[in-house]
Structures are given as structure tokens and as C-alpha cells.
CSV table of N, CA and C in Angstrom, one decimal:
chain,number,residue,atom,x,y,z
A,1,UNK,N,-31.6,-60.0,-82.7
A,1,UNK,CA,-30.3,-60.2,-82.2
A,1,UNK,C,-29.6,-61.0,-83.3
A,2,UNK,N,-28.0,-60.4,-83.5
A,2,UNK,CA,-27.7,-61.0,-84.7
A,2,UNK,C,-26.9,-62.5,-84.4
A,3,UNK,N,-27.0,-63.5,-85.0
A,3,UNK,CA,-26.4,-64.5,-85.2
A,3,UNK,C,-25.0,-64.4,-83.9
A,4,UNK,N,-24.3,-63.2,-84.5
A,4,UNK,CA,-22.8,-63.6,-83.6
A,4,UNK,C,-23.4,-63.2,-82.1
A,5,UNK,N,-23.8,-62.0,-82.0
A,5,UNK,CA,-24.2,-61.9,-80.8
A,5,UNK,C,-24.7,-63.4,-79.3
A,6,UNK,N,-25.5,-63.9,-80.2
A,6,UNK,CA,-26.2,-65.2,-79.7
A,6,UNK,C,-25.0,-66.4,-79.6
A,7,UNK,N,-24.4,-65.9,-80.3
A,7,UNK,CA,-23.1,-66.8,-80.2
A,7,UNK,C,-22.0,-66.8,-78.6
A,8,UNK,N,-21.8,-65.3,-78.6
A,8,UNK,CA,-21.1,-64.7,-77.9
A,8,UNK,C,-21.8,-65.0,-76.4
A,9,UNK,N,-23.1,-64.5,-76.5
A,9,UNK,CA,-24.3,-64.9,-75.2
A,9,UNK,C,-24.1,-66.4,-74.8
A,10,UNK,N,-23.9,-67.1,-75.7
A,10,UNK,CA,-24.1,-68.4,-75.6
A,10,UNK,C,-22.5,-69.1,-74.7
A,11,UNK,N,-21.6,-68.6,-75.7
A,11,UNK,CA,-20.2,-68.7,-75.0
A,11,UNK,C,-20.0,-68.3,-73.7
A,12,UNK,N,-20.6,-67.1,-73.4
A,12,UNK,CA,-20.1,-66.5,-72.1
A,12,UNK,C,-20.8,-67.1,-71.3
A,13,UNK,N,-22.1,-67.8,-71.2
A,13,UNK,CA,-23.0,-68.3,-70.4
A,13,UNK,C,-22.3,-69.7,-70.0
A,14,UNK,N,-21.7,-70.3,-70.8
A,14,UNK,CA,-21.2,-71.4,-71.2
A,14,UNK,C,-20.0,-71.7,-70.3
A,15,UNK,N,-19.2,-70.0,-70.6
A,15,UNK,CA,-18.1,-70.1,-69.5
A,15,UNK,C,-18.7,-69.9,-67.7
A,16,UNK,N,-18.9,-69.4,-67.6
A,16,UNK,CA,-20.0,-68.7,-66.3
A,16,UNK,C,-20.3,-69.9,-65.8
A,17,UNK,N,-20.6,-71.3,-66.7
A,17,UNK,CA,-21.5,-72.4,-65.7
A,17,UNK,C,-20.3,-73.2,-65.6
A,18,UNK,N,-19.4,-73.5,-66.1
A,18,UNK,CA,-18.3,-74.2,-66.2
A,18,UNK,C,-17.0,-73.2,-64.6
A,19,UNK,N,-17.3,-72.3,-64.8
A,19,UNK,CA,-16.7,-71.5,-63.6
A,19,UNK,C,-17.6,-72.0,-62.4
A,20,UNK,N,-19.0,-71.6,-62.5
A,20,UNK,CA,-19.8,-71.9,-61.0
A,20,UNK,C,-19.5,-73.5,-60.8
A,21,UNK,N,-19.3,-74.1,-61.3
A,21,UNK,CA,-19.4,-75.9,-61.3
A,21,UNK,C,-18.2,-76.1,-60.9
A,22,UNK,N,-16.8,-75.1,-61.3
A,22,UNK,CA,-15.3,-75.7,-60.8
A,22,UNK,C,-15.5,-74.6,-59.2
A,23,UNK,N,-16.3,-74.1,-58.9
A,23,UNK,CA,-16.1,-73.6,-57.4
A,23,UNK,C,-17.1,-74.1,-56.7
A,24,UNK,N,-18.5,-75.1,-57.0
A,24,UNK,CA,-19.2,-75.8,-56.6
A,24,UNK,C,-18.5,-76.9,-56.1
A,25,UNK,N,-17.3,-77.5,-57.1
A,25,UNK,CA,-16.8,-79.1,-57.0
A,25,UNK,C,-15.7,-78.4,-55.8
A,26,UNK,N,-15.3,-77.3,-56.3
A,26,UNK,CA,-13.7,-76.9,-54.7
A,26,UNK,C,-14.5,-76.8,-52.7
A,27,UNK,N,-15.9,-75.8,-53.3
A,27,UNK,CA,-16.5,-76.0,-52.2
A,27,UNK,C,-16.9,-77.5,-51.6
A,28,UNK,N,-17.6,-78.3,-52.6
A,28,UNK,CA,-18.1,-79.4,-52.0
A,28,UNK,C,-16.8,-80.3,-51.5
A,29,UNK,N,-15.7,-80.6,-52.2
A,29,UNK,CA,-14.9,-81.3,-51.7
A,29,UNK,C,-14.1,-80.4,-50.4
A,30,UNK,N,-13.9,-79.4,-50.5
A,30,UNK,CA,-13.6,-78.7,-49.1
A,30,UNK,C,-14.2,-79.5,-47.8
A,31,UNK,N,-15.4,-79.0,-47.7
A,31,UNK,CA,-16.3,-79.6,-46.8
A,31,UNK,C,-16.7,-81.1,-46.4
A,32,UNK,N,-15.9,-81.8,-48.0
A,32,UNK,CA,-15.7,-83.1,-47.4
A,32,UNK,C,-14.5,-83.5,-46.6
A,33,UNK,N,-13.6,-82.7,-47.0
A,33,UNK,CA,-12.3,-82.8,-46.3
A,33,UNK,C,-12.2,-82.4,-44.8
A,34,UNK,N,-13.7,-81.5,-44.5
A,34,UNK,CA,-13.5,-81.0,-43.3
A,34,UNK,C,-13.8,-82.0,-42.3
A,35,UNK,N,-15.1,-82.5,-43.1
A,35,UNK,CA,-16.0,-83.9,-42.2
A,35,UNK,C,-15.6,-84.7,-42.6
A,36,UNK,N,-15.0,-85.3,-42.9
A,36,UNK,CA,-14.1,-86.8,-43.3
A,36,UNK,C,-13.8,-87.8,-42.1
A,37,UNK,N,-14.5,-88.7,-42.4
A,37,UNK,CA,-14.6,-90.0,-41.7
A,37,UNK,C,-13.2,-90.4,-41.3
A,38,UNK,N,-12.4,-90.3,-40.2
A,38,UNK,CA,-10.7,-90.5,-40.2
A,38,UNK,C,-10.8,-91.4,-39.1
A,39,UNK,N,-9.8,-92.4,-39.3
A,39,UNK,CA,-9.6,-93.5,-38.3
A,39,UNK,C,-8.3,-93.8,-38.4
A,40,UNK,N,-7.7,-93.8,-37.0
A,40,UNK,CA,-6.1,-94.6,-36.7
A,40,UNK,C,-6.3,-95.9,-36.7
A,41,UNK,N,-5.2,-96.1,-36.5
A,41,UNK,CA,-5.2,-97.5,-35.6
A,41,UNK,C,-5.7,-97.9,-34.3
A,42,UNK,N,-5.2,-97.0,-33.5
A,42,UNK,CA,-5.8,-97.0,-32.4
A,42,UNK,C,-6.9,-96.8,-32.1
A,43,UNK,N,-7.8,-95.8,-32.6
A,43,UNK,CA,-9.2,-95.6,-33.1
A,43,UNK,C,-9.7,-96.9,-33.1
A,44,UNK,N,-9.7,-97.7,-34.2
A,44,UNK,CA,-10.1,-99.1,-34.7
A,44,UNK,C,-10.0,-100.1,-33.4
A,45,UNK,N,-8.5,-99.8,-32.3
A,45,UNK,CA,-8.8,-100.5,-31.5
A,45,UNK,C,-9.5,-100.3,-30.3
A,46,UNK,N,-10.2,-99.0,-30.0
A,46,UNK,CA,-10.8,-98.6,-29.5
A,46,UNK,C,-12.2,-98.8,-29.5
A,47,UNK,N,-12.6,-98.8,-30.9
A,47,UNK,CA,-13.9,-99.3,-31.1
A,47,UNK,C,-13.8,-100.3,-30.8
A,48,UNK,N,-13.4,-101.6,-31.0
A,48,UNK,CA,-13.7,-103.0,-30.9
A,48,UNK,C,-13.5,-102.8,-29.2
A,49,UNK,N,-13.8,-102.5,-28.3
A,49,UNK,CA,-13.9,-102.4,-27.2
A,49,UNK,C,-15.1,-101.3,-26.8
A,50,UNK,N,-15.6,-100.8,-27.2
A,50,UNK,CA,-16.8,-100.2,-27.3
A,50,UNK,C,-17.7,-100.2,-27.4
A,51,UNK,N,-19.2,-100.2,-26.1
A,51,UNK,CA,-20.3,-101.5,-26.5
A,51,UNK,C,-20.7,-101.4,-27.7
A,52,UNK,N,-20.9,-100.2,-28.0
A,52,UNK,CA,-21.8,-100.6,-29.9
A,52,UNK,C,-20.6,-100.5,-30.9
A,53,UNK,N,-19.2,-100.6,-30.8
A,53,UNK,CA,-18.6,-100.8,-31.4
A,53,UNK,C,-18.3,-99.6,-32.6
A,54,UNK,N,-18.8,-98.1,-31.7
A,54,UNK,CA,-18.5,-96.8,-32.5
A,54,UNK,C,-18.1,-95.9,-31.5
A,55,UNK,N,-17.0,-95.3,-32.2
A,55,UNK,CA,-16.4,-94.2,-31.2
A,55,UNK,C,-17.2,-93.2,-31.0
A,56,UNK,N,-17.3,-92.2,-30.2
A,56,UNK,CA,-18.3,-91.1,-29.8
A,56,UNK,C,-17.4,-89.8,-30.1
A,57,UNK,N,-18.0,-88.9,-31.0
A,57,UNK,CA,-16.8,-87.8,-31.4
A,57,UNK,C,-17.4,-86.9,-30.3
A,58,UNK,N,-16.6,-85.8,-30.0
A,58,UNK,CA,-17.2,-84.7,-29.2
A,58,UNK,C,-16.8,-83.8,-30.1
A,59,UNK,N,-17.2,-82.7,-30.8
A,59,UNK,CA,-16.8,-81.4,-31.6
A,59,UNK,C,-16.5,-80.5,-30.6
A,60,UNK,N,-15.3,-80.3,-30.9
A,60,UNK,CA,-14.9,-78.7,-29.5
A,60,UNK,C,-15.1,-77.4,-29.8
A,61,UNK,N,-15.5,-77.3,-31.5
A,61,UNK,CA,-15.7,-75.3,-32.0
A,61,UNK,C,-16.9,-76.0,-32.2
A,62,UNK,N,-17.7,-74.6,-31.8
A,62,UNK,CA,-19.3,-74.7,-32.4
A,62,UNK,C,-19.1,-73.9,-33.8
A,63,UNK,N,-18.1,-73.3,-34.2
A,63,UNK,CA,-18.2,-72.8,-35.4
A,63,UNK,C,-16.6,-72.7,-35.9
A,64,UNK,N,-16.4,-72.6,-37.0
A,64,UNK,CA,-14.2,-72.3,-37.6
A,64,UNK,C,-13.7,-70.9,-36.9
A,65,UNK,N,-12.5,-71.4,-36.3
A,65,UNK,CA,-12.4,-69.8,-35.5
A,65,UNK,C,-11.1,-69.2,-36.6
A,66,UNK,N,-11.2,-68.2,-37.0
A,66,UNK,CA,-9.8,-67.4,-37.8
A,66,UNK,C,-8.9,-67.0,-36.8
A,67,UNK,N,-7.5,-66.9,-36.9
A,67,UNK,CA,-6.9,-66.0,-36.1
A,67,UNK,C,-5.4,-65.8,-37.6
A,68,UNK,N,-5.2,-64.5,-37.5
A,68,UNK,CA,-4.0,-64.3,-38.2
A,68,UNK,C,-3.4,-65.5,-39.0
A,69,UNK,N,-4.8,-65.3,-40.5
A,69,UNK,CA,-4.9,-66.2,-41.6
A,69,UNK,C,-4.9,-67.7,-41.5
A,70,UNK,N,-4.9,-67.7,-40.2
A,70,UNK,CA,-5.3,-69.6,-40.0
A,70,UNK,C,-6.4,-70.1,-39.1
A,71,UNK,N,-7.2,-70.8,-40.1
A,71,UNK,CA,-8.1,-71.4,-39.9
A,71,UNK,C,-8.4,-72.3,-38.8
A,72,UNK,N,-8.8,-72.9,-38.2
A,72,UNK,CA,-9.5,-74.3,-37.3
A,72,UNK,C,-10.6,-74.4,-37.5
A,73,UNK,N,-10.9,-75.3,-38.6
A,73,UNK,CA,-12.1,-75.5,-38.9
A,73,UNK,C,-13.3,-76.3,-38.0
A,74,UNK,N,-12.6,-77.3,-37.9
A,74,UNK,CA,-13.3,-78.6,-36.9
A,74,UNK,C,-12.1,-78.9,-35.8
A,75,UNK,N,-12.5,-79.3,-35.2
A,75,UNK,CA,-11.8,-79.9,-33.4
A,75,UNK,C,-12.7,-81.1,-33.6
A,76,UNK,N,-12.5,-82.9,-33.8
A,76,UNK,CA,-13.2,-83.8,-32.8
A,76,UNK,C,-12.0,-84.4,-32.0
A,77,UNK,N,-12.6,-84.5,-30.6
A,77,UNK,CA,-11.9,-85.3,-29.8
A,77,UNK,C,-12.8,-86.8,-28.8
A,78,UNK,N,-11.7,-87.7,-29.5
A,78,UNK,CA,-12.4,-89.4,-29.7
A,78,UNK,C,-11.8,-89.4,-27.7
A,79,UNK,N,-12.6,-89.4,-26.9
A,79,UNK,CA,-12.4,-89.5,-25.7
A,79,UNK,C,-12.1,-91.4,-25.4
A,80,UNK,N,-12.9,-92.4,-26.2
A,80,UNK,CA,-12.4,-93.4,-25.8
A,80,UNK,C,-11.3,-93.8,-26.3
A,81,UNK,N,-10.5,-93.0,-27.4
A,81,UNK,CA,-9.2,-93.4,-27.8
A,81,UNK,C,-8.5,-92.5,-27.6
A,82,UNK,N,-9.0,-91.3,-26.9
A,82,UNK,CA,-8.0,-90.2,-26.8
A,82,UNK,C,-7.1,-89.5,-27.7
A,83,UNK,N,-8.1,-89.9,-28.8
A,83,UNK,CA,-7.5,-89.1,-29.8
A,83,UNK,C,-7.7,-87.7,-30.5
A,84,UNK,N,-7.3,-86.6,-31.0
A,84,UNK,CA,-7.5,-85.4,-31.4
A,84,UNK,C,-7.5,-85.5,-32.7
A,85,UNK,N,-8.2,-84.8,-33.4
A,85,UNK,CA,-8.4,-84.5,-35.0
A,85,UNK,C,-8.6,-83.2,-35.4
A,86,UNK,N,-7.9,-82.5,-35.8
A,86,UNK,CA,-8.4,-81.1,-36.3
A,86,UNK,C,-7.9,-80.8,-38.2
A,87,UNK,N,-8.8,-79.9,-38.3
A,87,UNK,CA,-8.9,-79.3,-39.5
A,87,UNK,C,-8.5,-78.1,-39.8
A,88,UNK,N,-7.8,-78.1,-40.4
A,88,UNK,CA,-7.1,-76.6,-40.2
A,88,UNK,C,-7.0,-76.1,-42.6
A,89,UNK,N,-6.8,-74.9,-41.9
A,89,UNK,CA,-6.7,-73.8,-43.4
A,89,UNK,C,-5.7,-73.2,-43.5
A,90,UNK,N,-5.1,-72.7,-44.4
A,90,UNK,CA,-4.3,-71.6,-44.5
A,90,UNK,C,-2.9,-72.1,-43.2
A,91,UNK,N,-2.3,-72.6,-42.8
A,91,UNK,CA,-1.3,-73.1,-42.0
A,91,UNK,C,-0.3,-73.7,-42.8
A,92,UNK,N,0.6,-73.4,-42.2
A,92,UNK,CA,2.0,-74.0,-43.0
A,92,UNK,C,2.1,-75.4,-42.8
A,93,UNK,N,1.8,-76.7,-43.4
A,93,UNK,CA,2.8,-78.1,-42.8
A,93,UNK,C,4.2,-77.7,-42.1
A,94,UNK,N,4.8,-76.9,-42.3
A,94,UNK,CA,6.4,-76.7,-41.6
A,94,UNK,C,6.7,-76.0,-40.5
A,95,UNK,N,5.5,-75.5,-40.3
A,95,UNK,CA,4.9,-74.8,-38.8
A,95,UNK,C,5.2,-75.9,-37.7
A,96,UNK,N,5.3,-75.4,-36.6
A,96,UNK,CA,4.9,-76.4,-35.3
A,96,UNK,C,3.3,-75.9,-35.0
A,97,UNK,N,2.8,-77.2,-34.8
A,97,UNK,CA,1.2,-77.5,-33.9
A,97,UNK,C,1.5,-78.5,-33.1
A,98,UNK,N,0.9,-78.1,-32.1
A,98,UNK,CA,1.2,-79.2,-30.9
A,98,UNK,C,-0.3,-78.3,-29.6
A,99,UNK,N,-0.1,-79.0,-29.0
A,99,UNK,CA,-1.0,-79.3,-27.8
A,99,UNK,C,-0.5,-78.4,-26.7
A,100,UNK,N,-1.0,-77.1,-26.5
A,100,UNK,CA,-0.5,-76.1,-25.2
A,100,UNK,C,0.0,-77.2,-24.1
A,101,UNK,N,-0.9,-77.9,-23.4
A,101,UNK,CA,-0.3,-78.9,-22.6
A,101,UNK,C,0.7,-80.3,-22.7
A,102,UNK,N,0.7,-80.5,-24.1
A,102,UNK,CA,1.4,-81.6,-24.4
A,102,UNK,C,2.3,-80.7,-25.9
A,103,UNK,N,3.1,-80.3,-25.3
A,103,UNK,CA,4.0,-79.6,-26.8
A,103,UNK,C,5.1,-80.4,-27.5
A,104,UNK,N,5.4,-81.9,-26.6
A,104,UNK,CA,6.3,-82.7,-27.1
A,104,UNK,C,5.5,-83.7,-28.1
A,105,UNK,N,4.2,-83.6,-28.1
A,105,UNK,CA,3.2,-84.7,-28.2
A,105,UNK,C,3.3,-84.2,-30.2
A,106,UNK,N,3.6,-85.2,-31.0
A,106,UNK,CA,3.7,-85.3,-32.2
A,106,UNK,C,2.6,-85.4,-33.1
A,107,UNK,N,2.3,-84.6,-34.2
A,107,UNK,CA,1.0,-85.0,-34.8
A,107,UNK,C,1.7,-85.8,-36.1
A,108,UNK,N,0.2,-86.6,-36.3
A,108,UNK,CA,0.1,-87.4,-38.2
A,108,UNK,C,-0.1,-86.4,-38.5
A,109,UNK,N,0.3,-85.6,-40.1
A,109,UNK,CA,-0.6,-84.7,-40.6
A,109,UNK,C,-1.0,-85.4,-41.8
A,110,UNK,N,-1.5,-85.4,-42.4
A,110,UNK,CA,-2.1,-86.1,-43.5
A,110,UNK,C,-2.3,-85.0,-44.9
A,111,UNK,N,-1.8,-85.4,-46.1
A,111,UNK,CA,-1.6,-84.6,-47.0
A,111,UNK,C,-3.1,-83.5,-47.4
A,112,UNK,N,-2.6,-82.6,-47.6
A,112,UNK,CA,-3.6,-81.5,-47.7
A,112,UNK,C,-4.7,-82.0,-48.6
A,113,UNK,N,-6.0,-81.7,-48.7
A,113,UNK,CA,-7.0,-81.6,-49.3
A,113,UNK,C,-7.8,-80.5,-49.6
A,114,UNK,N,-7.7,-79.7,-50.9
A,114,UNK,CA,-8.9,-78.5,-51.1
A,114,UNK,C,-8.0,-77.8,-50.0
A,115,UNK,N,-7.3,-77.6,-49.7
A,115,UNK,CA,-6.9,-76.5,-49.1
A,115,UNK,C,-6.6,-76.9,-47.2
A,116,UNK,N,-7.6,-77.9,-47.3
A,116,UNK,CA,-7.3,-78.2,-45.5
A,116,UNK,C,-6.2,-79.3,-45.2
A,117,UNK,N,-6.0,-78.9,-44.3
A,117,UNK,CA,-4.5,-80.4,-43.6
A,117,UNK,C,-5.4,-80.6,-42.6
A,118,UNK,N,-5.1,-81.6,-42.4
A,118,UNK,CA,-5.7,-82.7,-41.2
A,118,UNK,C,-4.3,-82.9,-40.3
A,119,UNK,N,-4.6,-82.4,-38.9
A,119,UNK,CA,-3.5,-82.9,-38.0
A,119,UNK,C,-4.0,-84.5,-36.9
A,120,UNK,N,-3.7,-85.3,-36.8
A,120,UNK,CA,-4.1,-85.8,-35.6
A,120,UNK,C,-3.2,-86.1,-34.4
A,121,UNK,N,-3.6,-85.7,-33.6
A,121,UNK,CA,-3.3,-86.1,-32.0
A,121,UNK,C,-3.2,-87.6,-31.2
A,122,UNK,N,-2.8,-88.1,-30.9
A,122,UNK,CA,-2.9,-89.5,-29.9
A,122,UNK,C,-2.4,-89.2,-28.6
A,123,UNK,N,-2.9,-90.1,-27.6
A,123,UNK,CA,-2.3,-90.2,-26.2
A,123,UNK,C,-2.8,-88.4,-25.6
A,124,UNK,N,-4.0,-88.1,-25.7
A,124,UNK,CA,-4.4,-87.4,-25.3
A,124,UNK,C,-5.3,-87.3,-24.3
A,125,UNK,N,-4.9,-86.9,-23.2
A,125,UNK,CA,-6.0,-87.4,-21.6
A,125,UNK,C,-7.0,-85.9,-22.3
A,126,UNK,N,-8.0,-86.4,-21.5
A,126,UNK,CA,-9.2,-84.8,-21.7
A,126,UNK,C,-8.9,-83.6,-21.1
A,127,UNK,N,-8.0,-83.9,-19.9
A,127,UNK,CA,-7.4,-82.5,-19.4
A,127,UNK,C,-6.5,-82.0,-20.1
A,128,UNK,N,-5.8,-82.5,-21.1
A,128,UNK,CA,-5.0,-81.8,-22.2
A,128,UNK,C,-5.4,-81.0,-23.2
A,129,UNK,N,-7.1,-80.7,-23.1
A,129,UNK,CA,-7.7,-79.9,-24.3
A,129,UNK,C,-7.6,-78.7,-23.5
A,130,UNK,N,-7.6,-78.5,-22.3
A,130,UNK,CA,-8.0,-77.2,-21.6
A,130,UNK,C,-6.7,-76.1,-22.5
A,131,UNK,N,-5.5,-76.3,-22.8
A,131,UNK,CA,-4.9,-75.5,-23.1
A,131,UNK,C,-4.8,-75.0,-23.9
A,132,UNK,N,-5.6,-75.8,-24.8
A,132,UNK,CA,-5.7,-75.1,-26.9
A,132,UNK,C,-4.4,-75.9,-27.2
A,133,UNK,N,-4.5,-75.0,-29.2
A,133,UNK,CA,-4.1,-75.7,-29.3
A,133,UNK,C,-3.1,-74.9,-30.3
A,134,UNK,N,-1.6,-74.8,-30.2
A,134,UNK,CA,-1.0,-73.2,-30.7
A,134,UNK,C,-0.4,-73.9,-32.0
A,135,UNK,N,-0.7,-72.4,-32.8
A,135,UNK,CA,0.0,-73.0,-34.0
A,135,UNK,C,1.0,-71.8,-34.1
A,136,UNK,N,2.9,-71.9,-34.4
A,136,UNK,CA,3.5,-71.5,-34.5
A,136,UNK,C,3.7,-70.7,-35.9
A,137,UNK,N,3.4,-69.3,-35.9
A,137,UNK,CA,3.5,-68.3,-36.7
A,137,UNK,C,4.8,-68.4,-37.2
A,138,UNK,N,5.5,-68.9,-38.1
A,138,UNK,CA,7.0,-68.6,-38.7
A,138,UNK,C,7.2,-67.7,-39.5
A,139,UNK,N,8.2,-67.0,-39.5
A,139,UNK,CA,8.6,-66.4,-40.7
A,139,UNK,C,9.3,-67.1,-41.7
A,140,UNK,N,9.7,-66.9,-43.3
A,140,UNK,CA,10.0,-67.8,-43.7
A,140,UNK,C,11.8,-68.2,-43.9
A,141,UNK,N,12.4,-66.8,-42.9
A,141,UNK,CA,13.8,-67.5,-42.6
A,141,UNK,C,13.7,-68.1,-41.6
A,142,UNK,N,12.5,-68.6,-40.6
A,142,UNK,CA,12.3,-69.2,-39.0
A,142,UNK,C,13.3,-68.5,-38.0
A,143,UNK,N,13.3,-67.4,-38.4
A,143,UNK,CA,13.9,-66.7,-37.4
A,143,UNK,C,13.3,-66.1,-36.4
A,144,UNK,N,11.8,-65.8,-36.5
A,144,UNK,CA,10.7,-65.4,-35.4
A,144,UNK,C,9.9,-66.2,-35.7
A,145,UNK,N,9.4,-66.3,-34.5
A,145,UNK,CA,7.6,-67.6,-34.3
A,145,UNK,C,6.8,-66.5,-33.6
A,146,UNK,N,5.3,-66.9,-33.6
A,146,UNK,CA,4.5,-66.2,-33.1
A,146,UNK,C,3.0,-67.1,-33.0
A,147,UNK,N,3.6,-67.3,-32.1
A,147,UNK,CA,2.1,-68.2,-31.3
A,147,UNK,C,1.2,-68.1,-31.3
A,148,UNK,N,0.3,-68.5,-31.8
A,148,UNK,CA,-0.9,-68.3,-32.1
A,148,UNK,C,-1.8,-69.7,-31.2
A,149,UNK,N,-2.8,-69.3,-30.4
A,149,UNK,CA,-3.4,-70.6,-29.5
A,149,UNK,C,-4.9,-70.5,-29.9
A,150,UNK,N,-5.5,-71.7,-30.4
A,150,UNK,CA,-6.8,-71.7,-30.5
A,150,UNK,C,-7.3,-72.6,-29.3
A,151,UNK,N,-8.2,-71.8,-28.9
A,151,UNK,CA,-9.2,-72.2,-27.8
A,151,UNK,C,-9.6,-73.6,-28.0
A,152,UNK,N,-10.1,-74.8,-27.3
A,152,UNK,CA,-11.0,-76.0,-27.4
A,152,UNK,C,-11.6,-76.4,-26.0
A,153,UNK,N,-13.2,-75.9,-26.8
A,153,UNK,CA,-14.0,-76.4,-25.5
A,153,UNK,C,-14.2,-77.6,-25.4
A,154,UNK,N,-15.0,-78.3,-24.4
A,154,UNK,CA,-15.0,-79.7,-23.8
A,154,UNK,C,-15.3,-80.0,-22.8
């Protein structure tokens, strides 16, 4: 094998691992953004009233559900603070998400990460999960919406 050849092998291999390692670092941070340790205020004051002094998550998807390019990756819902947390993909921030049963109920969303937005919920009774949870399909004159509801068990 001549000199340049080995060269060329060498380069391309070079780029190849520098490619697998920048979609290793997007994956892994992804999935940290999915599971991310998130606490309100309220949260915080919840635990300190908690015998062991930790909130108890419930996960409502056993797995990410798609519907018409948007993701829900994770659902926890903090029953002693009543709070909601979801993970979501592919969704507009300029969209409406809100709560089937509580649609006046306002989310934090918290700046995107790796591709996911974090919405959270407060002032959430547990009978407010039964309805899902819709995310508003816009067009980008907002002239049509198109509802989109993801399920949450519980």
C-alpha cells in the first residue's frame, strides 16, 4: 500500500470517528435532557413536607409516543406537588400545549436542549391527566390548528 493511500485510510478513519463521537455526544446529551432532574419551586416546597423528603415521580408513557412529527418523550407527574413535566421533540415553542382538561392552565417551557423542550405544568389535580395532553398543530400563517392529543396514563 502506497504511502498516500495510508494517508487517505488514515484521514478518512479519522473523520468517521470524529463523526461517530459528534452523534454519540448529541445522543447522549439528548437523553440527558430527557431524564433531567427538574425542580420548581413548588416542587422544593413539596418535598420539605414529605416524609423522606423526595418527591415520588409517576411516568405516564411506558415508551415516546409520535404523532404527526411530534414527539412526547417522557410524561412525570409529581402527585405531591401536582406538578406535570413533559418532554417533548419536534414541537413548535409558538404552538399551544395545554392540558385537555385544564386548557387555561399555563406552562414554564424551558429553553430547548438537543432538540427537546421541557414543558411544565403546575396546579394539576390527578384527574386532570385523564384528558391528555393536545398539542396545537399550526400552520405558519396560524390560520389553521390541528389538535393533536397525546394520551397519559395514571
Amino acid at each position: 500500500m502506497t504511502r498516500t493511500k495510508k494517508f487517505w485510510l488514515a484521514a478518512a478513519a479519522m473523520a468517521a470517528l470524529v463523526v461517530i463521537s459528534g452523534l454519540a455526544w448529541q445522543a447522549a446529551g439528548k437523553y440527558q435532557a430527557i431524564h433531567a432532574n427538574i425542580g420548581t419551586v413548588r416542587m422544593e416546597q413539596a418535598a420539605r413536607t414529605a416524609p423522606d423528603g423526595v418527591l415520588q415521580a409517576q411516568e405516564l408513557l411506558a415508551e415516546p409516543v409520535e404523532q404527526d412529527g411530534v414527539t412526547l418523550h417522557r410524561a412525570a407527574y409529581y402527585p405531591q406537588a401536582q406538578t406535570l413535566i413533559c418532554f417533548f421533540e419536534g414541537e413548535d415553542p409558538n404552538r399551544d400545549i395545554y392540558l385537555a382538561a385544564l386548557p387555561d392552565a399555563n406552562a414554564i417551557i424551558l429553553p430547548e436542549e438537543y432538540g427537546i423542550t421541557t414543558e411544565i405544568f403546575e396546579d394539576v389535580p390527578p384527574e386532570a391527566l385523564a384528558g391528555g395532553i393536545v398539542v396545537e398543530l399550526t400552520d405558519w400563517q396560524f390560520e389553521s390548528a390541528h389538535p393533536v392529543t397525546f394520551a397519559l396514563g395514571g
